[in-house]
PDB file of C-alpha atoms and ligand atoms in Angstrom:
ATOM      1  CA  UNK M 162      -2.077  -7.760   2.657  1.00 50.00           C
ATOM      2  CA  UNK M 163      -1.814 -11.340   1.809  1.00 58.00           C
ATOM      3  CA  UNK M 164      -3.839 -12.440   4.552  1.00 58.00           C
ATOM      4  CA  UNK M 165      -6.559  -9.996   3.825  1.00 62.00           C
ATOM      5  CA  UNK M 166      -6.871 -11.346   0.262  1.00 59.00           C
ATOM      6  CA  UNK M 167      -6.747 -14.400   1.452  1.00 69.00           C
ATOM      7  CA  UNK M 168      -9.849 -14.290   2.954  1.00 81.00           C
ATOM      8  CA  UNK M 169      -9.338 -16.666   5.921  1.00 91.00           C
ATOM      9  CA  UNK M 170      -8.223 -19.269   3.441  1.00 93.00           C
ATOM     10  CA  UNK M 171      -5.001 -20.603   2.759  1.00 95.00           C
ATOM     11  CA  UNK M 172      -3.352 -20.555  -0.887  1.00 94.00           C
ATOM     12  CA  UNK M 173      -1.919 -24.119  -0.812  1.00 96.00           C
ATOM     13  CA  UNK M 174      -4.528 -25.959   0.076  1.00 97.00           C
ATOM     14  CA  UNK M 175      -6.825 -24.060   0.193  1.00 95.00           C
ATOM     15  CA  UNK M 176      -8.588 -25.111   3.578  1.00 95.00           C
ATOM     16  CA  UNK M 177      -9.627 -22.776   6.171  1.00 95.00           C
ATOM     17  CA  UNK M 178      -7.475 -21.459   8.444  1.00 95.00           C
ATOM     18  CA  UNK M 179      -6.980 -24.208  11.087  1.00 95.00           C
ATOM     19  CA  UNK M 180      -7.930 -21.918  14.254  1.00 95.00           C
ATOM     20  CA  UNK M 181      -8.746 -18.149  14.826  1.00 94.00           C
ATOM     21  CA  UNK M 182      -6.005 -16.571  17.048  1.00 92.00           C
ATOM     22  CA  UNK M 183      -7.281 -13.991  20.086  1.00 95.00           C
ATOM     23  CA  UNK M 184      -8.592 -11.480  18.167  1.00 93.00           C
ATOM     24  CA  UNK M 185     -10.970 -14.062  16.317  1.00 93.00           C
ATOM     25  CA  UNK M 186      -9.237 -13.464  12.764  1.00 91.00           C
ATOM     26  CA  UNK M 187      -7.876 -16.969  11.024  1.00 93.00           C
ATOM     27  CA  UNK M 188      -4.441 -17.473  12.173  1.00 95.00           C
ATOM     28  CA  UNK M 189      -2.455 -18.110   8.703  1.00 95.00           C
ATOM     29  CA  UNK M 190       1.322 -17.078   7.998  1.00 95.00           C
ATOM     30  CA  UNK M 191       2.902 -14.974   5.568  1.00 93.00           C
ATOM     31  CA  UNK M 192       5.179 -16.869   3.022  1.00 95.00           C
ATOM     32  CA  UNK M 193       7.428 -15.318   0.930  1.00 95.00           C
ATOM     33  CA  UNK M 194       7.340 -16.589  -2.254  1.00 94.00           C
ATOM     34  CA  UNK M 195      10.755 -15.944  -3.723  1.00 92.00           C
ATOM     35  CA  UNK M 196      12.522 -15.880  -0.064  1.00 87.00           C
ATOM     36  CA  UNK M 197      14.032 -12.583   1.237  1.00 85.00           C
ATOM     37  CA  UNK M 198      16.926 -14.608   1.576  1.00 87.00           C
ATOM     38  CA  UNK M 199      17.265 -15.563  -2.078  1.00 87.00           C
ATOM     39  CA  UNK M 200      16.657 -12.257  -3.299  1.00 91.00           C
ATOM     40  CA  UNK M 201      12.529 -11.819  -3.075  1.00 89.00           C
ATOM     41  CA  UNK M 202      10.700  -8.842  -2.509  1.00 88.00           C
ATOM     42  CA  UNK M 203       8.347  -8.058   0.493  1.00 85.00           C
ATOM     43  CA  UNK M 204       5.429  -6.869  -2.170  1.00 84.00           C
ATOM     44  CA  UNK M 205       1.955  -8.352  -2.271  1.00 80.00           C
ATOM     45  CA  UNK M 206       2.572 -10.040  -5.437  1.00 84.00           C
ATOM     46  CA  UNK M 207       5.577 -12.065  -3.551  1.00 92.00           C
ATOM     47  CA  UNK M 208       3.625 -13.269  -0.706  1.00 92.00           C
ATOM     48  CA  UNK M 209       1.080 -15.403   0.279  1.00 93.00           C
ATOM     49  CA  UNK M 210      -1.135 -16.895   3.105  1.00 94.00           C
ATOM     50  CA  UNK M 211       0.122 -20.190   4.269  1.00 96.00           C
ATOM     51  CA  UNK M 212      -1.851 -22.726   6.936  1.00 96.00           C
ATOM     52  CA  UNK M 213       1.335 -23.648   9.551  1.00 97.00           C
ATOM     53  CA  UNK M 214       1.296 -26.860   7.734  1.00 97.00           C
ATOM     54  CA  UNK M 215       1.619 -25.750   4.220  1.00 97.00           C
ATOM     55  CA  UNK M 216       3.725 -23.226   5.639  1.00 97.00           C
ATOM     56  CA  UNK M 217       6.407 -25.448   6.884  1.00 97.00           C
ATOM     57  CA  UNK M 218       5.910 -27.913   3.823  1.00 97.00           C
ATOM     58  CA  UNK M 219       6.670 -24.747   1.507  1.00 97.00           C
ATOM     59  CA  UNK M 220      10.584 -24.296   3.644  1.00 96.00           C
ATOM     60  CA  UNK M 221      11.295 -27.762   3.701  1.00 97.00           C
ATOM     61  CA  UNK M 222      10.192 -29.280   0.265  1.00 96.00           C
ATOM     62  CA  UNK M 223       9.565 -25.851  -1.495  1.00 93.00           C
ATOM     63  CA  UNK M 224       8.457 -28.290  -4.002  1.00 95.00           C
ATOM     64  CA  UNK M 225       8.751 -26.434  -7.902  1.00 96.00           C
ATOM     65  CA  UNK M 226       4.834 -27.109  -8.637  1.00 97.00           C
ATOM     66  CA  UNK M 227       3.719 -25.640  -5.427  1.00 97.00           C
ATOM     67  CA  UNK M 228       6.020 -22.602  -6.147  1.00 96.00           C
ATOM     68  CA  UNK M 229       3.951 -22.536  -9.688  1.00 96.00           C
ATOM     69  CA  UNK M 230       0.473 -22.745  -7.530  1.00 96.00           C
ATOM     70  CA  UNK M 231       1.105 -20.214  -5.312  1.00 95.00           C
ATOM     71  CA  UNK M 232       2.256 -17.477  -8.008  1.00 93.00           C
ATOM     72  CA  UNK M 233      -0.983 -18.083  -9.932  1.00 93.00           C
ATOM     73  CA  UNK M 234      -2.948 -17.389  -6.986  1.00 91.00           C
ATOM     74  CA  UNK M 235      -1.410 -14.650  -6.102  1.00 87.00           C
ATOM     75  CA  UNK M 236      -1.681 -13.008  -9.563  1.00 86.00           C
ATOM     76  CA  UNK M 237      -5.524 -14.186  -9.743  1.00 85.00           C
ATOM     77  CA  UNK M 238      -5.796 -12.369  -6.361  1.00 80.00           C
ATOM     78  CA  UNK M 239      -3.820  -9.387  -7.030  1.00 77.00           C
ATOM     79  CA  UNK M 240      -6.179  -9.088 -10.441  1.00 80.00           C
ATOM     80  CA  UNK M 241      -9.578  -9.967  -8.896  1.00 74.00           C
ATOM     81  CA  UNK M 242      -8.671  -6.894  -5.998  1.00 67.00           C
ATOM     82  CA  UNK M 243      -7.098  -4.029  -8.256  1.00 61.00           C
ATOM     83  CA  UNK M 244     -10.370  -3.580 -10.511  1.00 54.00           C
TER      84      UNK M 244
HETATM   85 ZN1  LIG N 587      -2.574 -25.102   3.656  1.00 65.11          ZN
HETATM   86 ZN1  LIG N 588       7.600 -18.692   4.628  1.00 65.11          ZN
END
């Protein structure tokens, strides 16, 4: 779901996906914003398309302001698709 809103692109840093995997689709990971393990929900509005590198950035520094970027995102997303 994420990845489809997404649109190839991720929601950190908004680069393109770094490479296409086999199928030819850009290869970008599924974060969780509020982790499963602390109690998040798998829902659209909880996750998000990550590049690897923003992906590992968000479970090592899960820095507050990035946390803050991402959630907007994903609520512009999730409003821009539902009309
Ligand atoms: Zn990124
Ligand atoms: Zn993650």
């Amino acid at each position: 779901m994420a990845k489809r809103l997404a649109k190839g692109k991720c929601q950190l840093c908004l680069q393109q996906a770094p490479f296409k995997n086999t199928n030819g689709e850009p290869y970008l990971e599924t974060h969780h914003i509020v982790w499963l393990s602390k109690g998040g929900d798998d829902t659209c509005d909880n996750t998000v398309a990550l590049c690897p590198n923003c992906h590992k950035k968000m479970h090592i520094v899960n820095n507050e302001e990035d946390i803050e970027i991402l959630k907007e995102r994903c609520k512009e997303l999730l409003d821009h698709y539902s009309v």
